[in-house]
Structures are given as C-alpha cells and as structure tokens.
Amino acid sequence: MTTTTAPALAAGTGSWVAWNEASPTVDTPEAETAGLVARIFGGSGVRAIDTSNNYGHGETERRIGRAIQALGGVPDGIVIQTKADRDMRSGEFTGARVRRSIDESRERLGLDVLPLVYLHDPENISWAEVTAVDGPMAALVEARAAGTVLRIGVAGGPAALMRRFLETGHFDALITHNRFTLVDRSADALLDLAHSLGVDTANASPYGGGFLTAWPPPTDRYAYDIADPRIVEAAAVAALLCAEAGVPLAAAALRFSTDDPRIDRTIIGMRTTADLDATDALLAVKLPGGLLDALRELPLDRAAWSGGWQDGPAER
C-alpha cells in the first residue's frame, strides 16, 4: 500500500537555525525555509508546522511569521503549533515566563491567536513548580480560557511524567519524542493513555535523531546520547529485516510511526523542500506484508530505552 503525507505529518523546524546564543548562525538560508513553508501552504499534504519559542532563540518563529505575511496568511487546514519555553539563559520557568513566551510567539508569528501551544520540556523543573497556583501549567490553561490560545498541549521526554500531565485533564494535545521508535518503546503506555483520552498525539523523532535513517547508522548518537550497545544491536536486527525485505530502514522507521493508529501526526525535521520530497518518497515505499509486525515484535531490552522502561519517575 502506498501512503501519502496527509494527514499524518508535521514539519519540524528545530534545525533551521543553529542555537548559538551569542550570535545565531544560520544553518539553512531563509529563502529555502520560506520555500518549504510556501510548499506546505500550497498543498503538500503536511498539515502542521511545528516550532517553539526557543528554536533558534526566536529566529525560527520570526522566519515562519515572515513567510506567513508574504504568503497572505495561513491556509485553512494548516496548523502552526508552537511551544511555551523556559528562559534559556536564566532557566526561569514560571507562570510569568509562560505568559511572556506566548506573547513573544504571537508577535513573532504575527498571529493574534495561537492555534496550539505546548508546555515544552517541563521535566526541567519539579512537579510542584510546574503545578503551582501561578505556575507554567496554570498560565497555559489561563491563556486558553482567555482565547489567546485555542488548544494546549504538553511536549517532553520522560514518558511517565507526560502520562501524569495527561492525567490532570488539562491538555488537548501531546508530543512525545525519541520514545516510540523501532528500538525504543518507552512511550507505548503513554500512547495508549493519550488515545483513550482522545488527546491529539504527535510522535517526534521516529529516526531517533538520525540514527535509524540508514545502516550502518550515519551517527553514533541515538536521541541525545551515544547509542547504547543494546540499541545498536536492536537496530542491526531491524536493518537486517528491512534489507531482506528490500526496504530502506528509514522507510520502515517512518511507517512504524505513521501507521500506528494511536498517533495522529509524526513530526519530521524538515529544512527544505528536498527534505519534504525525501519524506514523501519514503512514505511511498511499499512495505511487504508482515514487515511492520516483525519489527514490532523485535526482542528489545527495556533497560536500554530512554531512561529505562519507565523513563524516569513521574514525580520529583
């Protein structure tokens, strides 16, 4: 079966601009990132652009805002989703900081109302801090009630902590990253919970930061660390299954996410239209019957997953 991009993909923008705090160094010319936005707005099948207040220290949102203005607005059916971030210099992550983050994003994007804003990486502070009466979670809920944000979500790493956020009942959406791939299923129970609650769910980094895009891997890092030998071993088995089936490892890694009924969107980092074309090509690869089932049944060592099978404590 051939799969199209709609409606399963979001374009991730985290790598558009290098995160050099003193003087951001542009990795990708703005003409190319603007061309990607234009292509998405023109009907590529990608239905969301995923950004964040701190991507490129604000430059990524500014670029998207300039593209929106040049293209005459955001077309119906396309969602611009961003994230409320802590202050990357001081580490402040308070209700006041979230309110400033939202206002900064509105100004940069040129949008009076933000369609979807995620509480970003709340694992950087304690549960008591994030759930304080005037803490970051309360500020995000307040913004939705005020109408400056239409929907709110939570985006972070530790799956057990993300489950706890969903259990508050406050959140419309979820982003999990690097925790549901061919070689790491830390977020499996989280996906079950989100699906049962009807929470809009996005799975980011299905390639584990590029590790699962080819074999041998183009990097020795899985997610943000040197790949555990047990992760490497599992990836080798997956790569062998794909090679025997005549399927690129990257195509299977992508479809592992996009074909999961619990996942509403898969976030793929894209800088240029060439990245979009490459993703479309992977989605068009025909997978032999049974390959995904075989990959789902890979013998995996939970202790090698991100933070172990529970992915860290739900509270601290």
Short mmCIF file of C-alpha atoms in Angstrom, two decimals:
data_model
loop_
_atom_site.label_atom_id
_atom_site.label_comp_id
_atom_site.label_asym_id
_atom_site.label_seq_id
_atom_site.Cartn_x
_atom_site.Cartn_y
_atom_site.Cartn_z
CA MET A 1 0.00 0.00 0.00
CA THR A 2 1.26 3.46 -0.85
CA THR A 3 0.88 6.07 1.87
CA THR A 4 0.57 9.82 1.28
CA THR A 5 1.72 12.53 3.63
CA ALA A 6 -1.78 13.77 4.51
CA PRO A 7 -2.74 13.95 7.27
CA ALA A 8 -0.02 12.14 9.15
CA LEU A 9 2.93 14.56 9.05
CA ALA A 10 4.09 17.77 10.68
CA ALA A 11 7.22 19.60 9.58
CA GLY A 12 9.63 20.14 12.47
CA THR A 13 11.66 23.34 12.37
CA GLY A 14 14.08 22.87 15.24
CA SER A 15 17.16 22.64 13.00
CA TRP A 16 16.52 25.65 10.80
CA VAL A 17 18.85 27.90 12.80
CA ALA A 18 21.80 26.87 14.98
CA TRP A 19 21.34 27.55 18.67
CA ASN A 20 24.30 29.89 19.16
CA GLU A 21 23.10 32.17 21.92
CA ALA A 22 25.58 34.96 21.34
CA SER A 23 25.11 35.21 17.58
CA PRO A 24 22.73 32.72 15.94
CA THR A 25 24.39 31.13 12.93
CA VAL A 26 22.01 30.36 10.12
CA ASP A 27 22.32 26.75 9.03
CA THR A 28 19.72 26.98 6.26
CA PRO A 29 19.20 30.06 4.08
CA GLU A 30 15.90 31.76 4.77
CA ALA A 31 14.92 31.51 1.12
CA GLU A 32 14.96 27.74 1.46
CA THR A 33 12.96 27.58 4.68
CA ALA A 34 10.50 30.09 3.22
CA GLY A 35 10.21 27.86 0.17
CA LEU A 36 9.35 24.94 2.40
CA VAL A 37 6.58 26.94 4.12
CA ALA A 38 5.24 28.01 0.72
CA ARG A 39 5.20 24.41 -0.46
CA ILE A 40 3.35 23.29 2.67
CA PHE A 41 0.84 26.12 2.34
CA GLY A 42 0.35 25.21 -1.31
CA GLY A 43 -0.96 21.74 -0.54
CA SER A 44 1.93 19.36 0.10
CA GLY A 45 -0.08 17.15 2.40
CA VAL A 46 1.84 18.24 5.52
CA ARG A 47 -0.83 19.65 7.78
CA ALA A 48 1.20 21.27 10.57
CA ILE A 49 4.38 23.27 11.09
CA ASP A 50 5.92 22.56 14.48
CA THR A 51 8.08 25.23 16.11
CA SER A 52 8.94 26.58 19.54
CA ASN A 53 9.66 29.84 21.30
CA ASN A 54 13.29 28.87 21.83
CA TYR A 55 14.11 27.40 18.39
CA GLY A 56 16.98 29.46 17.07
CA HIS A 57 16.39 31.77 20.04
CA GLY A 58 13.26 33.08 18.37
CA GLU A 59 14.57 33.33 14.81
CA THR A 60 12.66 30.27 13.64
CA GLU A 61 9.32 31.78 14.70
CA ARG A 62 10.30 35.07 13.07
CA ARG A 63 11.00 33.28 9.80
CA ILE A 64 7.66 31.50 9.90
CA GLY A 65 5.97 34.82 10.66
CA ARG A 66 7.64 36.49 7.70
CA ALA A 67 6.62 33.62 5.44
CA ILE A 68 3.02 33.81 6.68
CA GLN A 69 2.93 37.52 5.92
CA ALA A 70 4.48 37.06 2.47
CA LEU A 71 2.02 34.28 1.61
CA GLY A 72 -1.03 36.21 2.76
CA GLY A 73 -1.87 34.18 5.87
CA VAL A 74 -2.16 30.59 6.97
CA PRO A 75 -4.41 28.47 4.73
CA ASP A 76 -7.35 26.59 6.19
CA GLY A 77 -6.32 23.14 7.35
CA ILE A 78 -2.72 24.08 8.23
CA VAL A 79 -1.83 24.36 11.91
CA ILE A 80 1.04 26.46 13.20
CA GLN A 81 1.94 24.88 16.53
CA THR A 82 4.49 26.32 18.90
CA LYS A 83 5.71 25.76 22.44
CA ALA A 84 5.94 27.84 25.60
CA ASP A 85 9.53 27.68 26.82
CA ARG A 86 11.58 28.45 29.88
CA ASP A 87 14.05 31.31 29.69
CA MET A 88 17.05 29.62 28.14
CA ARG A 89 19.52 31.95 29.86
CA SER A 90 18.20 32.09 33.41
CA GLY A 91 16.24 28.83 33.45
CA GLU A 92 13.12 30.62 34.68
CA PHE A 93 10.00 28.55 34.00
CA THR A 94 7.19 30.28 35.85
CA GLY A 95 3.68 31.38 35.01
CA ALA A 96 5.02 34.83 34.20
CA ARG A 97 7.59 33.32 31.86
CA VAL A 98 4.94 31.28 30.04
CA ARG A 99 2.83 34.39 29.54
CA ARG A 100 5.85 36.22 28.10
CA SER A 101 6.68 33.21 25.91
CA ILE A 102 3.16 33.20 24.47
CA ASP A 103 3.25 36.95 23.79
CA GLU A 104 6.67 36.64 22.12
CA SER A 105 5.40 33.84 19.89
CA ARG A 106 2.28 35.78 18.93
CA GLU A 107 4.39 38.79 17.93
CA ARG A 108 6.98 36.79 16.00
CA LEU A 109 4.43 34.67 14.15
CA GLY A 110 2.10 37.60 13.53
CA LEU A 111 -0.83 35.66 14.95
CA ASP A 112 -3.17 37.25 17.50
CA VAL A 113 -4.47 33.80 18.42
CA LEU A 114 -2.16 30.80 18.54
CA PRO A 115 -3.86 27.59 17.35
CA LEU A 116 -1.86 25.19 19.55
CA VAL A 117 0.76 25.82 22.24
CA TYR A 118 2.62 23.10 24.14
CA LEU A 119 4.21 23.32 27.57
CA HIS A 120 7.75 22.49 26.49
CA ASP A 121 10.15 20.25 28.41
CA PRO A 122 8.52 20.65 31.85
CA GLU A 123 10.91 18.00 33.15
CA ASN A 124 13.37 20.86 33.70
CA ILE A 125 11.52 21.86 36.88
CA SER A 126 9.80 19.95 39.66
CA TRP A 127 6.17 18.82 39.64
CA ALA A 128 5.44 21.22 42.50
CA GLU A 129 6.84 24.13 40.49
CA VAL A 130 5.05 23.28 37.27
CA THR A 131 1.69 22.80 39.00
CA ALA A 132 1.92 25.82 41.32
CA VAL A 133 -1.13 28.09 41.57
CA ASP A 134 0.54 30.64 39.27
CA GLY A 135 2.90 28.18 37.66
CA PRO A 136 3.51 27.43 33.98
CA MET A 137 0.68 24.91 33.62
CA ALA A 138 -1.83 27.32 35.15
CA ALA A 139 -0.64 30.11 32.86
CA LEU A 140 -1.18 27.95 29.79
CA VAL A 141 -4.67 26.94 30.94
CA GLU A 142 -5.38 30.62 31.58
CA ALA A 143 -4.27 31.56 28.04
CA ARG A 144 -6.70 29.04 26.57
CA ALA A 145 -9.53 30.41 28.73
CA ALA A 146 -8.65 33.94 27.60
CA GLY A 147 -8.76 32.92 23.92
CA THR A 148 -5.18 33.85 23.04
CA VAL A 149 -4.50 30.12 22.61
CA LEU A 150 -7.07 27.75 21.14
CA ARG A 151 -5.63 24.42 22.33
CA ILE A 152 -2.90 23.50 24.76
CA GLY A 153 -0.56 20.53 24.91
CA VAL A 154 2.44 19.13 26.71
CA ALA A 155 5.69 18.20 24.94
CA GLY A 156 8.56 16.50 26.66
CA GLY A 157 10.73 13.47 27.18
CA PRO A 158 10.05 11.30 30.24
CA ALA A 159 7.03 9.20 29.36
CA ALA A 160 5.91 8.62 32.95
CA LEU A 161 5.90 12.36 33.58
CA MET A 162 4.00 13.02 30.35
CA ARG A 163 1.37 10.50 31.48
CA ARG A 164 0.98 12.41 34.72
CA PHE A 165 0.34 15.64 32.82
CA LEU A 166 -2.34 13.99 30.70
CA GLU A 167 -3.99 12.64 33.83
CA THR A 168 -4.62 16.21 35.03
CA GLY A 169 -7.25 16.50 32.29
CA HIS A 170 -5.97 19.93 31.23
CA PHE A 171 -4.30 19.05 27.94
CA ASP A 172 -5.71 18.73 24.44
CA ALA A 173 -2.51 17.54 22.80
CA LEU A 174 0.76 15.67 23.38
CA ILE A 175 4.19 15.46 21.76
CA THR A 176 6.47 12.60 22.69
CA HIS A 177 9.92 12.35 21.13
CA ASN A 178 12.51 9.62 20.67
CA ARG A 179 10.41 7.32 22.89
CA PHE A 180 8.50 5.44 20.22
CA THR A 181 10.81 4.14 17.53
CA LEU A 182 11.89 0.80 16.11
CA VAL A 183 14.29 0.38 19.04
CA ASP A 184 12.69 2.27 21.95
CA ARG A 185 9.09 1.80 23.10
CA SER A 186 9.23 3.87 26.31
CA ALA A 187 6.12 5.80 25.25
CA ASP A 188 3.95 2.77 24.45
CA ALA A 189 1.77 3.06 27.59
CA LEU A 190 1.68 6.84 27.14
CA LEU A 191 0.28 6.42 23.63
CA ASP A 192 -2.36 4.05 24.98
CA LEU A 193 -3.42 6.61 27.58
CA ALA A 194 -3.47 9.52 25.14
CA HIS A 195 -5.54 7.53 22.68
CA SER A 196 -8.03 6.50 25.36
CA LEU A 197 -8.43 10.14 26.42
CA GLY A 198 -8.87 11.41 22.87
CA VAL A 199 -5.74 13.56 23.16
CA ASP A 200 -4.27 14.76 19.86
CA THR A 201 -0.95 12.90 19.72
CA ALA A 202 2.23 13.65 17.80
CA ASN A 203 5.28 11.40 17.73
CA ALA A 204 8.53 13.24 17.04
CA SER A 205 11.95 11.89 16.09
CA PRO A 206 10.94 8.47 14.75
CA TYR A 207 14.53 8.17 13.48
CA GLY A 208 16.00 8.74 16.96
CA GLY A 209 17.88 11.83 15.83
CA GLY A 210 19.02 10.34 12.52
CA PHE A 211 20.30 7.04 13.92
CA LEU A 212 17.63 4.99 12.12
CA THR A 213 17.85 6.69 8.73
CA ALA A 214 20.38 4.24 7.26
CA TRP A 215 22.53 1.23 8.06
CA PRO A 216 25.29 1.43 9.11
CA PRO A 217 23.97 4.46 11.00
CA PRO A 218 25.18 7.91 9.91
CA THR A 219 25.73 8.88 13.56
CA ASP A 220 26.83 7.13 16.73
CA ARG A 221 24.20 9.01 18.72
CA TYR A 222 20.67 7.87 19.44
CA ALA A 223 18.47 10.78 20.51
CA TYR A 224 20.82 12.99 22.57
CA ASP A 225 23.41 10.48 23.76
CA ILE A 226 25.88 7.96 22.41
CA ALA A 227 23.78 4.97 21.39
CA ASP A 228 23.64 2.20 23.97
CA PRO A 229 25.18 -1.02 22.55
CA ARG A 230 21.82 -2.74 23.09
CA ILE A 231 20.13 -0.07 20.96
CA VAL A 232 22.75 -0.61 18.27
CA GLU A 233 22.16 -4.37 18.40
CA ALA A 234 18.39 -3.95 18.07
CA ALA A 235 18.82 -1.52 15.19
CA ALA A 236 21.09 -4.02 13.42
CA VAL A 237 18.39 -6.68 13.63
CA ALA A 238 15.80 -4.21 12.32
CA ALA A 239 18.12 -3.20 9.49
CA LEU A 240 18.63 -6.87 8.54
CA LEU A 241 14.86 -7.48 8.41
CA CYS A 242 14.46 -4.41 6.21
CA ALA A 243 17.33 -5.42 3.93
CA GLU A 244 15.84 -8.89 3.46
CA ALA A 245 12.53 -7.24 2.55
CA GLY A 246 14.21 -4.79 0.17
CA VAL A 247 13.01 -1.79 2.18
CA PRO A 248 15.12 1.18 3.34
CA LEU A 249 15.46 1.25 7.12
CA ALA A 250 14.29 4.88 7.14
CA ALA A 251 11.07 3.96 5.35
CA ALA A 252 10.26 1.32 7.94
CA ALA A 253 11.17 3.66 10.82
CA LEU A 254 8.83 6.31 9.44
CA ARG A 255 5.96 3.94 8.75
CA PHE A 256 6.36 2.41 12.22
CA SER A 257 5.08 5.76 13.47
CA THR A 258 2.71 6.90 10.74
CA ASP A 259 0.90 3.56 10.60
CA ASP A 260 0.20 3.43 14.34
CA PRO A 261 -3.48 4.28 14.90
CA ARG A 262 -2.69 5.95 18.22
CA ILE A 263 -0.53 8.58 16.54
CA ASP A 264 -2.27 11.49 14.83
CA ARG A 265 0.87 13.11 13.40
CA THR A 266 4.51 12.24 13.04
CA ILE A 267 6.89 15.19 13.31
CA ILE A 268 9.76 15.03 10.84
CA GLY A 269 12.50 17.64 10.86
CA MET A 270 12.48 19.49 7.54
CA ARG A 271 14.63 22.37 6.38
CA THR A 272 13.97 22.47 2.65
CA THR A 273 11.58 21.22 0.01
CA ALA A 274 14.13 18.47 -0.71
CA ASP A 275 13.51 17.13 2.80
CA LEU A 276 9.78 17.11 2.11
CA ASP A 277 10.35 15.27 -1.18
CA ALA A 278 12.56 12.71 0.56
CA THR A 279 9.88 12.09 3.19
CA ASP A 280 7.23 11.67 0.51
CA ALA A 281 9.48 9.15 -1.23
CA LEU A 282 9.87 7.14 1.97
CA LEU A 283 6.12 7.12 2.54
CA ALA A 284 5.60 5.85 -0.99
CA VAL A 285 7.76 2.75 -0.41
CA LYS A 286 5.64 -0.40 -0.41
CA LEU A 287 6.25 -2.47 2.69
CA PRO A 288 5.84 -6.25 2.32
CA GLY A 289 3.10 -7.73 4.44
CA GLY A 290 4.31 -8.69 7.87
CA LEU A 291 7.40 -6.46 7.98
CA LEU A 292 5.95 -3.95 10.43
CA ASP A 293 4.61 -6.79 12.57
CA ALA A 294 8.06 -8.36 12.65
CA LEU A 295 9.59 -5.04 13.63
CA ARG A 296 7.00 -4.55 16.36
CA GLU A 297 7.97 -7.94 17.78
CA LEU A 298 11.71 -7.27 17.92
CA PRO A 299 13.27 -8.55 21.17
CA LEU A 300 14.22 -5.30 22.91
CA ASP A 301 15.98 -4.66 26.19
CA ARG A 302 13.83 -2.19 28.13
CA ALA A 303 16.76 -1.20 30.30
CA ALA A 304 18.38 0.35 27.23
CA TRP A 305 15.45 2.62 26.47
CA SER A 306 15.45 6.34 27.20
CA GLY A 307 15.63 6.45 30.99
CA GLY A 308 14.69 2.77 31.30
CA TRP A 309 11.27 1.31 30.62
CA GLN A 310 9.50 3.75 32.96
CA ASP A 311 11.57 6.61 31.53
CA GLY A 312 12.20 8.22 34.87
CA PRO A 313 10.00 8.92 37.88
CA ALA A 314 6.61 10.50 37.40
CA GLU A 315 7.29 12.89 40.26
CA ARG A 316 10.21 14.62 41.86
#
